[in-house]
GROMACS .gro file of N, CA and C in nm:
model
  444
    1MET      N    1 -17.372   4.739   1.589
    1MET     CA    2 -17.324   4.737   1.453
    1MET      C    3 -17.329   4.879   1.396
    2GLU      N    4 -17.226   4.917   1.326
    2GLU     CA    5 -17.216   5.048   1.263
    2GLU      C    6 -17.331   5.068   1.164
    3ASP      N    7 -17.382   5.193   1.151
    3ASP     CA    8 -17.496   5.221   1.064
    3ASP      C    9 -17.474   5.176   0.920
    4SER      N   10 -17.358   5.205   0.862
    4SER     CA   11 -17.334   5.169   0.722
    4SER      C   12 -17.327   5.017   0.706
    5MET      N   13 -17.271   4.948   0.806
    5MET     CA   14 -17.268   4.802   0.801
    5MET      C   15 -17.410   4.745   0.810
    6GLN      N   16 -17.493   4.804   0.896
    6GLN     CA   17 -17.631   4.758   0.910
    6GLN      C   18 -17.707   4.780   0.780
    7THR      N   19 -17.686   4.895   0.717
    7THR     CA   20 -17.752   4.924   0.590
    7THR      C   21 -17.709   4.824   0.483
    8ASN      N   22 -17.580   4.794   0.477
    8ASN     CA   23 -17.530   4.697   0.380
    8ASN      C   24 -17.587   4.558   0.407
    9LEU      N   25 -17.594   4.519   0.533
    9LEU     CA   26 -17.650   4.390   0.569
    9LEU      C   27 -17.798   4.383   0.532
   10ASP      N   28 -17.873   4.487   0.564
   10ASP     CA   29 -18.015   4.490   0.530
   10ASP      C   30 -18.037   4.479   0.379
   11ALA      N   31 -17.956   4.550   0.302
   11ALA     CA   32 -17.967   4.545   0.156
   11ALA      C   33 -17.936   4.404   0.104
   12LEU      N   34 -17.837   4.341   0.161
   12LEU     CA   35 -17.800   4.206   0.120
   12LEU      C   36 -17.910   4.107   0.153
   13LEU      N   37 -17.963   4.115   0.274
   13LEU     CA   38 -18.068   4.023   0.315
   13LEU      C   39 -18.199   4.048   0.241
   14ASN      N   40 -18.227   4.174   0.211
   14ASN     CA   41 -18.348   4.208   0.137
   14ASN      C   42 -18.339   4.159  -0.007
   15GLY      N   43 -18.221   4.169  -0.065
   15GLY     CA   44 -18.201   4.118  -0.200
   15GLY      C   45 -18.244   4.209  -0.312
   16SER      N   46 -18.296   4.328  -0.280
   16SER     CA   47 -18.346   4.415  -0.386
   16SER      C   48 -18.236   4.459  -0.483
   17GLU      N   49 -18.119   4.487  -0.431
   17GLU     CA   50 -18.008   4.527  -0.519
   17GLU      C   51 -17.964   4.409  -0.605
   18TYR      N   52 -17.962   4.292  -0.547
   18TYR     CA   53 -17.926   4.172  -0.623
   18TYR      C   54 -18.027   4.149  -0.735
   19ARG      N   55 -18.155   4.166  -0.704
   19ARG     CA   56 -18.259   4.148  -0.807
   19ARG      C   57 -18.242   4.248  -0.920
   20ARG      N   58 -18.204   4.371  -0.887
   20ARG     CA   59 -18.179   4.472  -0.991
   20ARG      C   60 -18.060   4.431  -1.078
   21LEU      N   61 -17.957   4.378  -1.016
   21LEU     CA   62 -17.839   4.332  -1.089
   21LEU      C   63 -17.876   4.213  -1.179
   22PHE      N   64 -17.956   4.121  -1.126
   22PHE     CA   65 -18.004   4.007  -1.205
   22PHE      C   66 -18.084   4.057  -1.325
   23ASP      N   67 -18.172   4.152  -1.300
   23ASP     CA   68 -18.257   4.207  -1.406
   23ASP      C   69 -18.171   4.273  -1.515
   24ARG      N   70 -18.073   4.348  -1.474
   24ARG     CA   71 -17.984   4.416  -1.569
   24ARG      C   72 -17.905   4.314  -1.653
   25ASN      N   73 -17.858   4.209  -1.589
   25ASN     CA   74 -17.775   4.110  -1.658
   25ASN      C   75 -17.856   4.010  -1.741
   26THR      N   76 -17.987   4.008  -1.723
   26THR     CA   77 -18.069   3.915  -1.800
   26THR      C   78 -18.168   3.987  -1.892
   27ALA      N   79 -18.158   4.118  -1.901
   27ALA     CA   80 -18.253   4.197  -1.981
   27ALA      C   81 -18.258   4.152  -2.127
   28GLU      N   82 -18.143   4.123  -2.184
   28GLU     CA   83 -18.140   4.079  -2.325
   28GLU      C   84 -18.209   3.945  -2.343
   29ILE      N   85 -18.189   3.855  -2.248
   29ILE     CA   86 -18.254   3.723  -2.254
   29ILE      C   87 -18.405   3.740  -2.242
   30GLN      N   88 -18.448   3.825  -2.148
   30GLN     CA   89 -18.590   3.850  -2.130
   30GLN      C   90 -18.652   3.904  -2.258
   31LYS      N   91 -18.583   3.998  -2.319
   31LYS     CA   92 -18.634   4.061  -2.442
   31LYS      C   93 -18.636   3.960  -2.557
   32LYS      N   94 -18.529   3.885  -2.574
   32LYS     CA   95 -18.516   3.790  -2.684
   32LYS      C   96 -18.627   3.685  -2.682
   33TYR      N   97 -18.662   3.636  -2.563
   33TYR     CA   98 -18.759   3.527  -2.551
   33TYR      C   99 -18.897   3.574  -2.504
   34GLY      N  100 -18.912   3.703  -2.480
   34GLY     CA  101 -19.041   3.756  -2.435
   34GLY      C  102 -19.079   3.706  -2.297
   35LEU      N  103 -18.979   3.694  -2.209
   35LEU     CA  104 -19.002   3.643  -2.075
   35LEU      C  105 -18.979   3.752  -1.971
   36CYS      N  106 -19.031   3.729  -1.853
   36CYS     CA  107 -19.012   3.821  -1.740
   36CYS      C  108 -18.901   3.766  -1.649
   37LYS      N  109 -18.857   3.852  -1.560
   37LYS     CA  110 -18.755   3.813  -1.463
   37LYS      C  111 -18.797   3.689  -1.384
   38ILE      N  112 -18.922   3.686  -1.341
   38ILE     CA  113 -18.971   3.570  -1.263
   38ILE      C  114 -18.965   3.442  -1.347
   39ASP      N  115 -18.992   3.454  -1.478
   39ASP     CA  116 -18.987   3.336  -1.565
   39ASP      C  117 -18.846   3.277  -1.566
   40LEU      N  118 -18.747   3.363  -1.580
   40LEU     CA  119 -18.608   3.317  -1.581
   40LEU      C  120 -18.570   3.257  -1.447
   41PHE      N  121 -18.614   3.322  -1.339
   41PHE     CA  122 -18.584   3.270  -1.206
   41PHE      C  123 -18.645   3.130  -1.188
   42ILE      N  124 -18.771   3.114  -1.226
   42ILE     CA  125 -18.839   2.986  -1.209
   42ILE      C  126 -18.773   2.878  -1.294
   43LEU      N  127 -18.741   2.909  -1.418
   43LEU     CA  128 -18.673   2.810  -1.503
   43LEU      C  129 -18.540   2.769  -1.440
   44ASN      N  130 -18.464   2.868  -1.395
   44ASN     CA  131 -18.335   2.840  -1.333
   44ASN      C  132 -18.351   2.757  -1.206
   45TYR      N  133 -18.446   2.796  -1.122
   45TYR     CA  134 -18.471   2.722  -0.997
   45TYR      C  135 -18.510   2.577  -1.027
   46LEU      N  136 -18.607   2.559  -1.117
   46LEU     CA  137 -18.656   2.424  -1.145
   46LEU      C  138 -18.552   2.336  -1.211
   47SER      N  139 -18.460   2.396  -1.283
   47SER     CA  140 -18.356   2.316  -1.348
   47SER      C  141 -18.262   2.253  -1.245
   48GLN      N  142 -18.264   2.306  -1.122
   48GLN     CA  143 -18.176   2.257  -1.016
   48GLN      C  144 -18.252   2.198  -0.897
   49ALA      N  145 -18.384   2.203  -0.900
   49ALA     CA  146 -18.467   2.177  -0.781
   49ALA      C  147 -18.481   2.031  -0.741
   50LYS      N  148 -18.457   1.937  -0.830
   50LYS     CA  149 -18.479   1.795  -0.803
   50LYS      C  150 -18.624   1.772  -0.758
   51GLU      N  151 -18.646   1.716  -0.638
   51GLU     CA  152 -18.783   1.686  -0.595
   51GLU      C  153 -18.857   1.807  -0.538
   52ASN      N  154 -18.788   1.917  -0.514
   52ASN     CA  155 -18.851   2.040  -0.463
   52ASN      C  156 -18.902   2.124  -0.579
   53ASN      N  157 -18.988   2.064  -0.661
   53ASN     CA  158 -19.024   2.126  -0.788
   53ASN      C  159 -19.173   2.159  -0.802
   54THR      N  160 -19.236   2.193  -0.691
   54THR     CA  161 -19.377   2.232  -0.697
   54THR      C  162 -19.389   2.384  -0.684
   55PRO      N  163 -19.501   2.441  -0.726
   55PRO     CA  164 -19.521   2.585  -0.705
   55PRO      C  165 -19.506   2.624  -0.557
   56LYS      N  166 -19.547   2.534  -0.467
   56LYS     CA  167 -19.535   2.561  -0.324
   56LYS      C  168 -19.389   2.581  -0.285
   57HIS      N  169 -19.299   2.498  -0.338
   57HIS     CA  170 -19.156   2.513  -0.307
   57HIS      C  171 -19.104   2.649  -0.353
   58ILE      N  172 -19.149   2.692  -0.470
   58ILE     CA  173 -19.106   2.823  -0.521
   58ILE      C  174 -19.160   2.934  -0.430
   59TYR      N  175 -19.287   2.921  -0.391
   59TYR     CA  176 -19.348   3.021  -0.303
   59TYR      C  177 -19.275   3.029  -0.169
   60GLU      N  178 -19.231   2.916  -0.118
   60GLU     CA  179 -19.163   2.913   0.012
   60GLU      C  180 -19.030   2.987   0.011
   61LEU      N  181 -18.977   3.018  -0.106
   61LEU     CA  182 -18.855   3.100  -0.114
   61LEU      C  183 -18.884   3.245  -0.076
   62GLN      N  184 -19.014   3.280  -0.070
   62GLN     CA  185 -19.060   3.413  -0.029
   62GLN      C  186 -19.006   3.525  -0.119
   63MET      N  187 -18.996   3.496  -0.247
   63MET     CA  188 -18.948   3.597  -0.341
   63MET      C  189 -19.060   3.649  -0.430
   64PHE      N  190 -19.166   3.569  -0.446
   64PHE     CA  191 -19.275   3.606  -0.537
   64PHE      C  192 -19.408   3.566  -0.474
   65THR      N  193 -19.514   3.632  -0.518
   65THR     CA  194 -19.648   3.597  -0.469
   65THR      C  195 -19.698   3.472  -0.541
   66ARG      N  196 -19.797   3.409  -0.482
   66ARG     CA  197 -19.857   3.291  -0.546
   66ARG      C  198 -19.913   3.326  -0.684
   67GLY      N  199 -19.975   3.443  -0.693
   67GLY     CA  200 -20.033   3.486  -0.821
   67GLY      C  201 -19.927   3.502  -0.929
   68HIS      N  202 -19.815   3.564  -0.894
   68HIS     CA  203 -19.708   3.582  -0.992
   68HIS      C  204 -19.649   3.448  -1.034
   69ILE      N  205 -19.635   3.357  -0.940
   69ILE     CA  206 -19.582   3.224  -0.970
   69ILE      C  207 -19.678   3.151  -1.065
   70SER      N  208 -19.805   3.157  -1.034
   70SER     CA  209 -19.906   3.091  -1.116
   70SER      C  210 -19.907   3.147  -1.259
   71GLN      N  211 -19.905   3.279  -1.271
   71GLN     CA  212 -19.903   3.342  -1.403
   71GLN      C  213 -19.778   3.303  -1.482
   72SER      N  214 -19.665   3.303  -1.415
   72SER     CA  215 -19.540   3.268  -1.480
   72SER      C  216 -19.542   3.123  -1.528
   73MET      N  217 -19.591   3.035  -1.444
   73MET     CA  218 -19.593   2.893  -1.482
   73MET      C  219 -19.687   2.870  -1.600
   74LYS      N  220 -19.799   2.941  -1.604
   74LYS     CA  221 -19.889   2.930  -1.719
   74LYS      C  222 -19.819   2.980  -1.845
   75ARG      N  223 -19.750   3.092  -1.834
   75ARG     CA  224 -19.679   3.150  -1.947
   75ARG      C  225 -19.569   3.055  -1.996
   76LEU      N  226 -19.492   2.999  -1.903
   76LEU     CA  227 -19.384   2.907  -1.938
   76LEU      C  228 -19.438   2.777  -1.997
   77GLY      N  229 -19.549   2.729  -1.944
   77GLY     CA  230 -19.611   2.608  -1.998
   77GLY      C  231 -19.663   2.630  -2.139
   78LYS      N  232 -19.729   2.743  -2.158
   78LYS     CA  233 -19.784   2.777  -2.290
   78LYS      C  234 -19.673   2.790  -2.395
   79ALA      N  235 -19.557   2.842  -2.353
   79ALA     CA  236 -19.443   2.859  -2.444
   79ALA      C  237 -19.368   2.728  -2.467
   80GLY      N  238 -19.402   2.624  -2.390
   80GLY     CA  239 -19.338   2.495  -2.407
   80GLY      C  240 -19.210   2.477  -2.327
   81TYR      N  241 -19.182   2.570  -2.235
   81TYR     CA  242 -19.060   2.563  -2.155
   81TYR      C  243 -19.076   2.482  -2.028
   82LEU      N  244 -19.201   2.452  -1.993
   82LEU     CA  245 -19.231   2.387  -1.866
   82LEU      C  246 -19.340   2.282  -1.888
   83SER      N  247 -19.324   2.168  -1.822
   83SER     CA  248 -19.432   2.068  -1.822
   83SER      C  249 -19.467   2.040  -1.677
   84MET      N  250 -19.591   1.998  -1.655
   84MET     CA  251 -19.637   1.971  -1.518
   84MET      C  252 -19.700   1.833  -1.512
   85GLU      N  253 -19.676   1.766  -1.400
   85GLU     CA  254 -19.734   1.635  -1.375
   85GLU      C  255 -19.798   1.634  -1.238
   86VAL      N  256 -19.911   1.568  -1.227
   86VAL     CA  257 -19.980   1.554  -1.099
   86VAL      C  258 -19.901   1.457  -1.012
   87ASP      N  259 -19.889   1.490  -0.884
   87ASP     CA  260 -19.819   1.404  -0.789
   87ASP      C  261 -19.894   1.271  -0.776
   88LYS      N  262 -19.819   1.162  -0.770
   88LYS     CA  263 -19.878   1.028  -0.762
   88LYS      C  264 -19.949   1.002  -0.630
   89HIS      N  265 -19.904   1.069  -0.523
   89HIS     CA  266 -19.959   1.044  -0.389
   89HIS      C  267 -20.059   1.151  -0.345
   90ASP      N  268 -20.042   1.273  -0.396
   90ASP     CA  269 -20.130   1.384  -0.358
   90ASP      C  270 -20.171   1.457  -0.485
   91HIS      N  271 -20.292   1.431  -0.528
   91HIS     CA  272 -20.339   1.486  -0.656
   91HIS      C  273 -20.359   1.637  -0.654
   92ARG      N  274 -20.342   1.699  -0.539
   92ARG     CA  275 -20.350   1.845  -0.533
   92ARG      C  276 -20.219   1.910  -0.574
   93LEU      N  277 -20.109   1.833  -0.573
   93LEU     CA  278 -19.976   1.886  -0.605
   93LEU      C  279 -19.939   1.862  -0.750
   94PHE      N  280 -19.872   1.961  -0.807
   94PHE     CA  281 -19.817   1.949  -0.942
   94PHE      C  282 -19.666   1.959  -0.934
   95HIS      N  283 -19.598   1.868  -1.000
   95HIS     CA  284 -19.452   1.876  -1.012
   95HIS      C  285 -19.421   1.939  -1.146
   96CYS      N  286 -19.328   2.031  -1.146
   96CYS     CA  287 -19.295   2.108  -1.266
   96CYS      C  288 -19.157   2.069  -1.315
   97PHE      N  289 -19.145   2.055  -1.445
   97PHE     CA  290 -19.019   2.014  -1.506
   97PHE      C  291 -18.986   2.106  -1.623
   98VAL      N  292 -18.861   2.144  -1.632
   98VAL     CA  293 -18.815   2.225  -1.744
   98VAL      C  294 -18.800   2.132  -1.864
   99THR      N  295 -18.850   2.176  -1.978
   99THR     CA  296 -18.841   2.094  -2.099
   99THR      C  297 -18.709   2.121  -2.170
  100GLU      N  298 -18.677   2.033  -2.263
  100GLU     CA  299 -18.555   2.048  -2.344
  100GLU      C  300 -18.560   2.178  -2.424
  101TYR      N  301 -18.680   2.222  -2.456
  101TYR     CA  302 -18.700   2.345  -2.533
  101TYR      C  303 -18.641   2.468  -2.462
  102ALA      N  304 -18.627   2.460  -2.330
  102ALA     CA  305 -18.574   2.572  -2.251
  102ALA      C  306 -18.423   2.568  -2.234
  103SER      N  307 -18.357   2.466  -2.289
  103SER     CA  308 -18.213   2.448  -2.263
  103SER      C  309 -18.129   2.567  -2.311
  104GLU      N  310 -18.163   2.626  -2.423
  104GLU     CA  311 -18.089   2.742  -2.474
  104GLU      C  312 -18.103   2.862  -2.379
  105ILE      N  313 -18.223   2.882  -2.330
  105ILE     CA  314 -18.248   2.991  -2.235
  105ILE      C  315 -18.168   2.967  -2.108
  106LEU      N  316 -18.172   2.845  -2.057
  106LEU     CA  317 -18.100   2.813  -1.934
  106LEU      C  318 -17.950   2.831  -1.950
  107ALA      N  319 -17.897   2.796  -2.066
  107ALA     CA  320 -17.754   2.816  -2.090
  107ALA      C  321 -17.719   2.964  -2.083
  108GLN      N  322 -17.805   3.047  -2.138
  108GLN     CA  323 -17.782   3.192  -2.134
  108GLN      C  324 -17.799   3.248  -1.994
  109VAL      N  325 -17.896   3.196  -1.919
  109VAL     CA  326 -17.915   3.240  -1.780
  109VAL      C  327 -17.794   3.198  -1.697
  110ASP      N  328 -17.744   3.077  -1.719
  110ASP     CA  329 -17.624   3.030  -1.648
  110ASP      C  330 -17.506   3.123  -1.673
  111GLU      N  331 -17.487   3.163  -1.799
  111GLU     CA  332 -17.380   3.257  -1.832
  111GLU      C  333 -17.398   3.389  -1.758
  112ALA      N  334 -17.521   3.438  -1.756
  112ALA     CA  335 -17.551   3.564  -1.687
  112ALA      C  336 -17.523   3.550  -1.537
  113MET      N  337 -17.563   3.436  -1.479
  113MET     CA  338 -17.541   3.414  -1.336
  113MET      C  339 -17.392   3.405  -1.305
  114GLU      N  340 -17.316   3.337  -1.390
  114GLU     CA  341 -17.171   3.330  -1.370
  114GLU      C  342 -17.109   3.469  -1.375
  115SER      N  343 -17.155   3.550  -1.467
  115SER     CA  344 -17.105   3.687  -1.478
  115SER      C  345 -17.138   3.768  -1.352
  116ILE      N  346 -17.260   3.754  -1.304
  116ILE     CA  347 -17.302   3.822  -1.181
  116ILE      C  348 -17.213   3.778  -1.065
  117HIS      N  349 -17.193   3.648  -1.051
  117HIS     CA  350 -17.114   3.596  -0.939
  117HIS      C  351 -16.968   3.641  -0.948
  118ARG      N  352 -16.914   3.645  -1.069
  118ARG     CA  353 -16.776   3.696  -1.084
  118ARG      C  354 -16.767   3.841  -1.036
  119LYS      N  355 -16.868   3.920  -1.070
  119LYS     CA  356 -16.870   4.061  -1.028
  119LYS      C  357 -16.886   4.074  -0.877
  120LEU      N  358 -16.977   3.996  -0.822
  120LEU     CA  359 -17.005   4.005  -0.678
  120LEU      C  360 -16.889   3.958  -0.591
  121PHE      N  361 -16.822   3.852  -0.633
  121PHE     CA  362 -16.723   3.788  -0.548
  121PHE      C  363 -16.579   3.810  -0.594
  122ARG      N  364 -16.557   3.913  -0.675
  122ARG     CA  365 -16.425   3.934  -0.735
  122ARG      C  366 -16.314   3.966  -0.636
  123GLN      N  367 -16.344   4.019  -0.522
  123GLN     CA  368 -16.239   4.053  -0.424
  123GLN      C  369 -16.247   3.964  -0.301
  124ILE      N  370 -16.307   3.848  -0.316
  124ILE     CA  371 -16.325   3.758  -0.204
  124ILE      C  372 -16.241   3.632  -0.228
  125SER      N  373 -16.160   3.597  -0.129
  125SER     CA  374 -16.075   3.479  -0.141
  125SER      C  375 -16.159   3.352  -0.129
  126PRO      N  376 -16.107   3.238  -0.175
  126PRO     CA  377 -16.180   3.112  -0.158
  126PRO      C  378 -16.214   3.082  -0.013
  127GLU      N  379 -16.122   3.115   0.078
  127GLU     CA  380 -16.148   3.092   0.221
  127GLU      C  381 -16.263   3.179   0.270
  128GLN      N  382 -16.263   3.307   0.228
  128GLN     CA  383 -16.371   3.397   0.268
  128GLN      C  384 -16.504   3.350   0.209
  129MET      N  385 -16.499   3.299   0.087
  129MET     CA  386 -16.620   3.251   0.022
  129MET      C  387 -16.677   3.132   0.097
  130THR      N  388 -16.591   3.041   0.140
  130THR     CA  389 -16.636   2.925   0.218
  130THR      C  390 -16.702   2.972   0.346
  131GLN      N  391 -16.637   3.067   0.415
  131GLN     CA  392 -16.693   3.121   0.539
  131GLN      C  393 -16.827   3.189   0.513
  132PHE      N  394 -16.834   3.269   0.408
  132PHE     CA  395 -16.957   3.340   0.372
  132PHE      C  396 -17.071   3.240   0.348
  133LEU      N  397 -17.044   3.135   0.274
  133LEU     CA  398 -17.147   3.035   0.244
  133LEU      C  399 -17.193   2.962   0.370
  134GLU      N  400 -17.101   2.935   0.460
  134GLU     CA  401 -17.137   2.871   0.587
  134GLU      C  402 -17.225   2.964   0.671
  135ILE      N  403 -17.188   3.091   0.675
  135ILE     CA  404 -17.266   3.189   0.751
  135ILE      C  405 -17.404   3.207   0.688
  136ALA      N  406 -17.409   3.214   0.556
  136ALA     CA  407 -17.537   3.229   0.485
  136ALA      C  408 -17.629   3.110   0.515
  137GLN      N  409 -17.572   2.991   0.523
  137GLN     CA  410 -17.649   2.871   0.553
  137GLN      C  411 -17.709   2.880   0.694
  138VAL      N  412 -17.630   2.927   0.790
  138VAL     CA  413 -17.679   2.942   0.927
  138VAL      C  414 -17.789   3.048   0.932
  139ILE      N  415 -17.769   3.160   0.866
  139ILE     CA  416 -17.871   3.266   0.863
  139ILE      C  417 -18.000   3.213   0.802
  140ASN      N  418 -17.988   3.141   0.692
  140ASN     CA  419 -18.105   3.085   0.626
  140ASN      C  420 -18.180   2.990   0.719
  141ARG      N  421 -18.107   2.904   0.787
  141ARG     CA  422 -18.169   2.811   0.883
  141ARG      C  423 -18.240   2.887   0.993
  142ASN      N  424 -18.176   2.993   1.045
  142ASN     CA  425 -18.236   3.074   1.151
  142ASN      C  426 -18.366   3.139   1.103
  143ILE      N  427 -18.365   3.189   0.981
  143ILE     CA  428 -18.486   3.251   0.925
  143ILE      C  429 -18.598   3.148   0.915
  144ILE      N  430 -18.565   3.031   0.863
  144ILE     CA  431 -18.665   2.924   0.847
  144ILE      C  432 -18.721   2.883   0.982
  145GLU      N  433 -18.635   2.870   1.082
  145GLU     CA  434 -18.681   2.834   1.217
  145GLU      C  435 -18.774   2.941   1.273
  146GLU      N  436 -18.739   3.067   1.255
  146GLU     CA  437 -18.822   3.177   1.305
  146GLU      C  438 -18.959   3.183   1.236
  147LEU      N  439 -18.961   3.149   1.109
  147LEU     CA  440 -19.087   3.152   1.035
  147LEU      C  441 -19.174   3.030   1.064
  148GLY      N  442 -19.111   2.929   1.124
  148GLY     CA  443 -19.186   2.810   1.164
  148GLY      C  444 -19.200   2.717   1.052
   0.00000   0.00000   0.00000
């Protein structure tokens, strides 16, 4: 693989540039509500997570440390944006739910995410996007298999 292609691939897989773009596009939301980037990510993730809504599921995304996740969840709970319930079968697990109080924030995060995606995928055809998503799914599966 050509050096510049490898560099671009590494940057994409690492996600650091994407995180900077996310941070830039959500800075006003963070400032308005006194939240951090991780808070917005967790709210957004949990709003779509269905049954994969425990701190462990968030940690398994390998984007944040357990400590950062714990601090964020405490902050979000204290602000009333998140509620937690003990699992009925395993009392060591907590399921996290976004409250109605966070709906305005989530609407703004959704707008920011749509804007980011329009910027990222502006020169990509629907066919290329389908291919890209299929390839991303295979790469993700391969990573998960390698990590065990």
